Tab-separated table of C-alpha atoms in Angstrom:
chain	number	residue	atom	x	y	z
A	1	UNK	CA	-109.856	97.094	275.192
A	2	UNK	CA	-106.902	96.273	272.907
A	3	UNK	CA	-104.472	93.831	274.488
A	4	UNK	CA	-100.780	94.654	274.472
A	5	UNK	CA	-98.405	92.246	272.682
A	6	UNK	CA	-96.408	89.932	274.944
A	7	UNK	CA	-93.524	91.698	276.719
A	8	UNK	CA	-94.697	95.068	275.388
A	9	UNK	CA	-94.298	97.958	277.865
A	10	UNK	CA	-97.503	99.316	279.363
A	11	UNK	CA	-97.803	103.024	278.397
A	12	UNK	CA	-99.266	103.915	281.795
A	13	UNK	CA	-96.414	102.188	283.638
A	14	UNK	CA	-93.872	103.809	281.334
A	15	UNK	CA	-95.413	107.234	281.961
A	16	UNK	CA	-95.408	106.695	285.714
A	17	UNK	CA	-91.799	105.494	285.683
A	18	UNK	CA	-90.770	108.602	283.731
A	19	UNK	CA	-92.595	110.838	286.205
A	20	UNK	CA	-90.890	109.171	289.157
A	21	UNK	CA	-87.525	109.588	287.456
A	22	UNK	CA	-88.187	113.298	286.914
A	23	UNK	CA	-89.236	113.709	290.550
A	24	UNK	CA	-86.056	111.969	291.694
A	25	UNK	CA	-83.851	114.239	289.558
A	26	UNK	CA	-85.635	117.314	290.891
A	27	UNK	CA	-85.346	116.100	294.470
A	28	UNK	CA	-81.605	115.547	294.019
A	29	UNK	CA	-81.186	118.802	292.044
A	30	UNK	CA	-79.631	116.975	289.088
A	31	UNK	CA	-79.000	118.996	285.935
A	32	UNK	CA	-79.369	122.763	285.600
A	33	UNK	CA	-82.350	125.012	286.292
A	34	UNK	CA	-83.457	124.955	282.648
A	35	UNK	CA	-83.833	121.172	282.860
A	36	UNK	CA	-85.691	121.582	286.156
A	37	UNK	CA	-88.191	123.904	284.479
A	38	UNK	CA	-88.732	121.456	281.622
A	39	UNK	CA	-89.158	118.554	284.059
A	40	UNK	CA	-91.693	120.432	286.211
A	41	UNK	CA	-93.647	121.489	283.104
A	42	UNK	CA	-93.728	117.843	281.974
A	43	UNK	CA	-94.965	116.696	285.391
A	44	UNK	CA	-97.706	119.320	285.475
A	45	UNK	CA	-98.890	118.271	282.014
A	46	UNK	CA	-99.011	114.689	283.314
A	47	UNK	CA	-101.463	115.716	286.019
A	48	UNK	CA	-99.210	116.593	288.951
A	49	UNK	CA	-100.293	119.803	290.654
A	50	UNK	CA	-97.711	122.255	292.077
A	51	UNK	CA	-98.402	121.181	295.670
A	52	UNK	CA	-97.719	117.517	294.839
A	53	UNK	CA	-94.433	118.480	293.186
A	54	UNK	CA	-93.472	120.682	296.142
A	55	UNK	CA	-94.049	117.866	298.628
A	56	UNK	CA	-92.053	115.419	296.482
A	57	UNK	CA	-89.141	117.674	295.535
A	58	UNK	CA	-88.985	120.770	297.743
A	59	UNK	CA	-89.581	123.151	294.812
A	60	UNK	CA	-92.101	125.694	296.049
A	61	UNK	CA	-94.981	126.576	293.636
A	62	UNK	CA	-93.621	130.111	293.074
A	63	UNK	CA	-90.204	128.700	292.245
A	64	UNK	CA	-91.785	126.111	289.935
A	65	UNK	CA	-93.506	128.853	287.956
A	66	UNK	CA	-90.289	130.862	287.737
A	67	UNK	CA	-88.149	128.035	286.364
A	68	UNK	CA	-90.885	126.844	283.966
A	69	UNK	CA	-91.342	130.291	282.438
A	70	UNK	CA	-87.634	131.039	282.611
A	71	UNK	CA	-86.808	127.818	280.732
A	72	UNK	CA	-89.317	128.784	278.031
A	73	UNK	CA	-87.564	132.134	277.629
A	74	UNK	CA	-84.207	130.335	277.530
A	75	UNK	CA	-85.534	128.178	274.668
A	76	UNK	CA	-86.471	131.382	272.845
A	77	UNK	CA	-82.879	132.573	273.201
A	78	UNK	CA	-81.618	129.270	271.767
A	79	UNK	CA	-83.989	129.303	268.801
A	80	UNK	CA	-83.227	132.940	267.983
A	81	UNK	CA	-79.489	132.245	267.914
A	82	UNK	CA	-78.312	134.014	271.046
A	83	UNK	CA	-74.543	134.045	271.548
A	84	UNK	CA	-72.822	131.061	273.124
A	85	UNK	CA	-71.650	133.256	275.996
A	86	UNK	CA	-75.195	134.381	276.785
A	87	UNK	CA	-76.571	130.841	276.656
A	88	UNK	CA	-73.725	129.512	278.797
A	89	UNK	CA	-74.297	132.231	281.384
A	90	UNK	CA	-78.058	131.675	281.658
A	91	UNK	CA	-77.771	127.889	281.627
A	92	UNK	CA	-76.395	128.023	285.153
A	93	UNK	CA	-78.069	131.079	286.673
A	94	UNK	CA	-80.551	133.867	286.036
A	95	UNK	CA	-83.956	132.150	285.948
A	96	UNK	CA	-85.347	135.193	287.786
A	97	UNK	CA	-83.908	137.531	285.134
A	98	UNK	CA	-85.253	135.543	282.173
A	99	UNK	CA	-88.634	135.226	283.914
A	100	UNK	CA	-88.997	139.024	283.694
A	101	UNK	CA	-88.667	138.832	279.887
A	102	UNK	CA	-91.717	136.575	279.522
A	103	UNK	CA	-94.052	139.231	278.074
A	104	UNK	CA	-91.739	140.020	275.147
A	105	UNK	CA	-91.958	138.366	271.736
A	106	UNK	CA	-89.508	135.553	270.959
A	107	UNK	CA	-87.315	137.913	268.932
A	108	UNK	CA	-87.428	140.593	271.645
A	109	UNK	CA	-86.568	137.994	274.298
A	110	UNK	CA	-83.374	137.017	272.487
A	111	UNK	CA	-82.234	140.627	272.068
A	112	UNK	CA	-83.194	141.457	275.668
A	113	UNK	CA	-81.355	138.354	276.892
A	114	UNK	CA	-78.182	139.526	275.183
A	115	UNK	CA	-78.664	142.986	276.668
A	116	UNK	CA	-79.223	141.768	280.234
A	117	UNK	CA	-76.173	139.508	279.954
A	118	UNK	CA	-73.940	142.250	278.562
A	119	UNK	CA	-74.920	144.718	281.292
A	120	UNK	CA	-75.192	142.091	284.066
A	121	UNK	CA	-78.612	143.289	285.239
A	122	UNK	CA	-80.543	141.782	288.152
A	123	UNK	CA	-84.211	140.738	288.167
A	124	UNK	CA	-85.524	144.166	289.215
A	125	UNK	CA	-83.645	145.950	286.455
A	126	UNK	CA	-84.627	143.194	283.995
A	127	UNK	CA	-88.254	144.037	284.712
A	128	UNK	CA	-87.559	147.682	283.804
A	129	UNK	CA	-85.681	146.617	280.668
A	130	UNK	CA	-88.569	144.411	279.529
A	131	UNK	CA	-91.101	147.203	280.112
A	132	UNK	CA	-88.956	149.724	278.212
A	133	UNK	CA	-88.616	147.347	275.230
A	134	UNK	CA	-92.339	146.565	275.258
A	135	UNK	CA	-93.326	150.240	275.407
A	136	UNK	CA	-90.784	151.154	272.705
A	137	UNK	CA	-92.144	148.462	270.357
A	138	UNK	CA	-95.470	150.305	270.207
A	139	UNK	CA	-93.970	153.256	268.326
A	140	UNK	CA	-94.893	153.194	264.635
A	141	UNK	CA	-92.280	155.905	264.020
A	142	UNK	CA	-89.179	155.671	266.222
A	143	UNK	CA	-88.374	158.708	268.412
A	144	UNK	CA	-85.773	160.975	266.878
A	145	UNK	CA	-82.241	159.749	267.429
A	146	UNK	CA	-83.159	156.330	268.790
A	147	UNK	CA	-82.782	153.070	266.840
A	148	UNK	CA	-84.777	149.857	267.172
A	149	UNK	CA	-82.005	148.204	269.212
A	150	UNK	CA	-83.203	147.156	272.709
A	151	UNK	CA	-80.369	149.187	274.258
A	152	UNK	CA	-81.775	152.322	272.640
A	153	UNK	CA	-85.254	151.360	273.891
A	154	UNK	CA	-83.961	151.377	277.485
A	155	UNK	CA	-81.966	154.544	276.807
A	156	UNK	CA	-85.087	156.292	275.479
A	157	UNK	CA	-87.030	155.380	278.618
A	158	UNK	CA	-84.239	156.848	280.777
A	159	UNK	CA	-84.045	159.980	278.549
A	160	UNK	CA	-87.802	160.476	278.765
A	161	UNK	CA	-87.859	160.141	282.560
A	162	UNK	CA	-84.763	162.324	283.085
A	163	UNK	CA	-86.465	165.235	281.304
A	164	UNK	CA	-89.272	165.128	283.870
A	165	UNK	CA	-87.007	165.694	286.888
A	166	UNK	CA	-85.671	168.992	288.192
A	167	UNK	CA	-83.885	167.171	291.006
A	168	UNK	CA	-80.286	167.023	289.763
A	169	UNK	CA	-79.414	163.806	291.610
A	170	UNK	CA	-82.286	161.807	290.101
A	171	UNK	CA	-81.802	163.446	286.725
A	172	UNK	CA	-78.103	162.516	286.749
A	173	UNK	CA	-78.886	158.930	287.719
A	174	UNK	CA	-81.229	158.534	284.746
A	175	UNK	CA	-78.784	160.193	282.346
A	176	UNK	CA	-76.089	157.756	283.486
A	177	UNK	CA	-78.467	154.851	282.955
A	178	UNK	CA	-79.327	156.082	279.463
A	179	UNK	CA	-75.667	156.399	278.522
A	180	UNK	CA	-74.978	152.943	279.929
A	181	UNK	CA	-77.560	151.255	277.699
A	182	UNK	CA	-77.467	153.482	274.584
A	183	UNK	CA	-76.453	151.471	271.542
A	184	UNK	CA	-76.419	154.018	268.725
A	185	UNK	CA	-74.304	157.149	268.650
A	186	UNK	CA	-77.364	159.275	267.896
A	187	UNK	CA	-79.118	157.989	271.015
A	188	UNK	CA	-76.019	158.783	273.065
A	189	UNK	CA	-76.023	162.361	271.704
A	190	UNK	CA	-79.697	162.807	272.591
A	191	UNK	CA	-78.961	161.840	276.186
A	192	UNK	CA	-75.771	163.894	276.423
A	193	UNK	CA	-77.803	166.935	275.390
A	194	UNK	CA	-79.543	166.712	278.770
A	195	UNK	CA	-76.220	167.566	280.435
A	196	UNK	CA	-76.525	171.131	279.126
A	197	UNK	CA	-80.303	171.419	278.632
A	198	UNK	CA	-82.040	171.557	282.014
A	199	UNK	CA	-85.546	172.125	280.651
A	200	UNK	CA	-88.106	170.144	282.648
A	201	UNK	CA	-90.932	168.569	280.680
A	202	UNK	CA	-93.901	168.135	282.992
A	203	UNK	CA	-95.053	164.592	283.356
A	204	UNK	CA	-98.701	164.155	282.460
A	205	UNK	CA	-100.343	162.204	285.263
A	206	UNK	CA	-101.883	158.920	284.253
A	207	UNK	CA	-105.690	158.880	284.421
A	208	UNK	CA	-107.352	157.144	287.352
A	209	UNK	CA	-108.253	153.589	286.221
A	210	UNK	CA	-112.030	152.952	286.199
A	211	UNK	CA	-112.050	150.366	288.996
A	212	UNK	CA	-115.334	148.849	290.089
A	213	UNK	CA	-116.015	146.102	292.594
A	214	UNK	CA	-118.931	143.700	292.919
A	215	UNK	CA	-120.396	144.592	296.326
A	216	UNK	CA	-123.153	141.994	296.447
A	217	UNK	CA	-123.751	138.523	295.038
A	218	UNK	CA	-126.673	139.878	293.006
A	219	UNK	CA	-124.306	142.152	291.080
A	220	UNK	CA	-122.137	139.243	289.935
A	221	UNK	CA	-124.316	137.400	287.409
A	222	UNK	CA	-124.283	133.717	286.691
A	223	UNK	CA	-123.883	132.674	283.061
A	224	UNK	CA	-126.332	129.902	282.195
A	225	UNK	CA	-126.554	127.944	278.923
A	226	UNK	CA	-129.805	128.205	276.981
A	227	UNK	CA	-131.154	124.872	275.723
A	228	UNK	CA	-133.584	126.496	273.313
A	229	UNK	CA	-137.254	127.407	273.001
A	230	UNK	CA	-140.115	124.969	273.496
A	231	UNK	CA	-141.056	122.660	271.920
A	232	UNK	CA	-137.846	120.735	272.554
A	233	UNK	CA	-136.837	117.105	272.658
A	234	UNK	CA	-135.940	115.778	276.081
A	235	UNK	CA	-132.614	114.679	274.627
A	236	UNK	CA	-131.741	118.313	273.898
A	237	UNK	CA	-131.895	119.096	277.612
A	238	UNK	CA	-129.567	116.205	278.361
A	239	UNK	CA	-127.126	117.156	275.587
A	240	UNK	CA	-126.090	120.531	277.039
A	241	UNK	CA	-122.655	120.040	278.672
A	242	UNK	CA	-122.040	120.811	282.325
A	243	UNK	CA	-120.750	124.353	282.712
A	244	UNK	CA	-117.745	124.992	284.960
A	245	UNK	CA	-117.159	128.498	286.251
A	246	UNK	CA	-113.675	129.827	287.013
A	247	UNK	CA	-113.412	132.115	290.016
A	248	UNK	CA	-113.086	134.909	291.028
A	249	UNK	CA	-115.159	136.351	288.140
A	250	UNK	CA	-117.109	133.194	287.201
A	251	UNK	CA	-115.440	133.016	283.818
A	252	UNK	CA	-117.064	130.451	281.509
A	253	UNK	CA	-115.189	128.724	278.695
A	254	UNK	CA	-116.970	126.932	275.875
A	255	UNK	CA	-116.460	125.758	272.316
A	256	UNK	CA	-118.921	125.510	269.449
A	257	UNK	CA	-122.326	127.103	269.011
A	258	UNK	CA	-124.171	127.863	272.228
A	259	UNK	CA	-126.578	130.539	273.476
A	260	UNK	CA	-126.067	131.968	276.956
A	261	UNK	CA	-127.960	134.250	279.305
A	262	UNK	CA	-126.681	136.254	282.280
A	263	UNK	CA	-128.899	136.113	285.353
A	264	UNK	CA	-128.498	137.964	288.672
A	265	UNK	CA	-126.663	136.138	291.431
A	266	UNK	CA	-129.800	135.098	293.275
A	267	UNK	CA	-129.007	132.695	296.095
A	268	UNK	CA	-131.120	129.895	294.645
A	269	UNK	CA	-129.211	130.179	291.360
A	270	UNK	CA	-125.799	130.296	293.038
A	271	UNK	CA	-126.679	127.113	294.922
A	272	UNK	CA	-127.604	125.247	291.722
A	273	UNK	CA	-124.995	122.724	290.586
A	274	UNK	CA	-126.030	122.311	286.942
A	275	UNK	CA	-128.466	125.046	285.828
A	276	UNK	CA	-129.730	125.417	282.249
A	277	UNK	CA	-132.466	127.638	280.826
A	278	UNK	CA	-135.380	126.997	278.468
A	279	UNK	CA	-137.455	129.653	276.719
A	280	UNK	CA	-141.172	129.049	277.208
A	281	UNK	CA	-144.511	130.792	277.684
A	282	UNK	CA	-145.818	131.385	281.185
A	283	UNK	CA	-149.132	129.664	280.440
A	284	UNK	CA	-147.402	126.309	280.849
A	285	UNK	CA	-147.625	127.014	284.579
A	286	UNK	CA	-150.683	127.925	286.713
A	287	UNK	CA	-151.553	131.601	286.399
A	288	UNK	CA	-150.686	133.874	289.300
A	289	UNK	CA	-152.930	136.904	289.946
A	290	UNK	CA	-154.539	136.458	286.512
A	291	UNK	CA	-151.464	137.872	284.735
A	292	UNK	CA	-151.360	137.641	280.956
A	293	UNK	CA	-149.353	134.923	279.282
A	294	UNK	CA	-145.879	135.974	278.199
A	295	UNK	CA	-142.365	134.719	277.593
A	296	UNK	CA	-140.399	133.367	280.553
A	297	UNK	CA	-136.997	131.854	281.141
A	298	UNK	CA	-137.356	128.527	282.894
A	299	UNK	CA	-134.221	127.706	284.896
A	300	UNK	CA	-133.808	123.994	285.542
A	301	UNK	CA	-131.164	122.494	287.813
A	302	UNK	CA	-130.386	119.150	286.207
A	303	UNK	CA	-128.609	117.964	289.357
A	304	UNK	CA	-131.871	117.986	291.354
A	305	UNK	CA	-133.800	114.928	290.194
A	306	UNK	CA	-135.365	113.824	293.482
A	307	UNK	CA	-139.142	114.283	293.642
A	308	UNK	CA	-141.002	116.393	296.171
A	309	UNK	CA	-144.599	117.570	296.148
A	310	UNK	CA	-143.941	121.326	296.217
A	311	UNK	CA	-141.814	121.781	293.090
A	312	UNK	CA	-142.157	121.679	289.329
A	313	UNK	CA	-139.919	119.338	287.358
A	314	UNK	CA	-138.658	118.903	283.805
A	315	UNK	CA	-139.691	115.518	282.456
A	316	UNK	CA	-139.567	113.463	279.283
A	317	UNK	CA	-143.118	113.292	277.906
A	318	UNK	CA	-143.018	110.866	274.979
A	319	UNK	CA	-139.683	112.298	273.878
A	320	UNK	CA	-140.812	115.915	274.314
A	321	UNK	CA	-139.554	118.151	277.119
A	322	UNK	CA	-142.316	119.202	279.515
A	323	UNK	CA	-142.742	120.821	282.938
A	324	UNK	CA	-145.078	119.245	285.485
A	325	UNK	CA	-145.977	119.164	289.154
A	326	UNK	CA	-146.699	115.752	290.682
A	327	UNK	CA	-148.869	115.187	293.715
A	328	UNK	CA	-147.298	111.748	294.147
A	329	UNK	CA	-143.896	110.428	293.056
A	330	UNK	CA	-143.920	109.719	289.292
A	331	UNK	CA	-142.904	106.362	287.878
A	332	UNK	CA	-140.755	107.859	285.088
A	333	UNK	CA	-137.388	109.644	285.405
A	334	UNK	CA	-137.159	113.297	286.382
A	335	UNK	CA	-134.738	115.367	284.255
A	336	UNK	CA	-134.325	118.283	286.643
A	337	UNK	CA	-136.056	120.665	289.010
A	338	UNK	CA	-137.495	124.047	287.997
A	339	UNK	CA	-135.799	126.485	290.370
A	340	UNK	CA	-136.633	129.884	288.819
A	341	UNK	CA	-139.119	131.373	286.359
A	342	UNK	CA	-137.832	134.701	285.049
A	343	UNK	CA	-140.160	137.233	283.462
A	344	UNK	CA	-138.676	139.956	281.214
A	345	UNK	CA	-138.308	143.386	282.784
A	346	UNK	CA	-141.426	145.503	282.576
A	347	UNK	CA	-140.831	148.799	280.755
A	348	UNK	CA	-143.719	151.176	280.202
A	349	UNK	CA	-142.044	153.287	277.537
A	350	UNK	CA	-138.675	152.382	276.023
A	351	UNK	CA	-138.159	155.939	274.769
A	352	UNK	CA	-138.736	157.458	278.204
A	353	UNK	CA	-136.064	155.322	279.845
A	354	UNK	CA	-133.442	156.672	277.452
A	355	UNK	CA	-133.811	160.120	279.062
A	356	UNK	CA	-132.845	159.835	282.733
A	357	UNK	CA	-134.107	163.327	283.481
A	358	UNK	CA	-137.660	162.261	282.595
A	359	UNK	CA	-137.485	159.338	285.013
A	360	UNK	CA	-136.043	161.504	287.799
A	361	UNK	CA	-139.012	163.803	287.538
């Protein structure tokens, strides 16, 4: 370890002192909400979780997320050259409004920020504004009469919805909203036309989303890294990194080249802490019912390295990876326990299975 020069500050102490200073400022509500968001983001990057920050400062996790994201949007407004009046307004209030603009691009955020400031919208209306701008940005050719200005984007959304209502009260409300936000004169004329044209354009119902739910553990597979196919070096088994799954869908993140296999959520596999798979032939294990030799997936839990006399284990045999059963405890290290042997599915005729009517018969 490199020694620090005499009287040099210790980086760890300096980092901790900075964190404590940020916590103190948050606890005492010093600065504005933009600075609070930046401070909380800095603390989280330093390893503080939202609950720790809440207990030390009183900022609830939901509020932390709002001011962090809101401060990021505020920075977008600064970088894009938003007006001084807009920046001054949002520097002291409106984190909930800017939070709703988070899904827009940096350029769209700045324009939307100006729009929400000009029209003094609240968080609920800001959410509608952001959605209208996002939807409008998907047009390759702009709708007739409407410009690319975010005000026209909101006006178009109101115009589109107004045409779907026969109820005069709701229709009038949407027309008024469109006129309020319309930026171009042509957009204003399009909306004013609805005051004399009462044609109702039927709204096409959105399709039912194809929702599915995993009903059993078996339906939610476990993703397991594949070490390779025998013969393998024992070191190759050890080199595969530990896989961490992210709930609720067991998402697996990885970098670099790696083969993976999805296996059913069998209980023995779900209980494994560090499973990996090796491709092998079944004749490496005693034959069962005189079945022919064939390919198998050997699932090894590297976390189980304690011997017992009723299991097979992965071992280092002169540098080569091998599977063995031991009647008595071996004198050399165990690399992991074999928890599952998976045979490929047995299909009599691949062509038949493609026609479900043949199987039904």
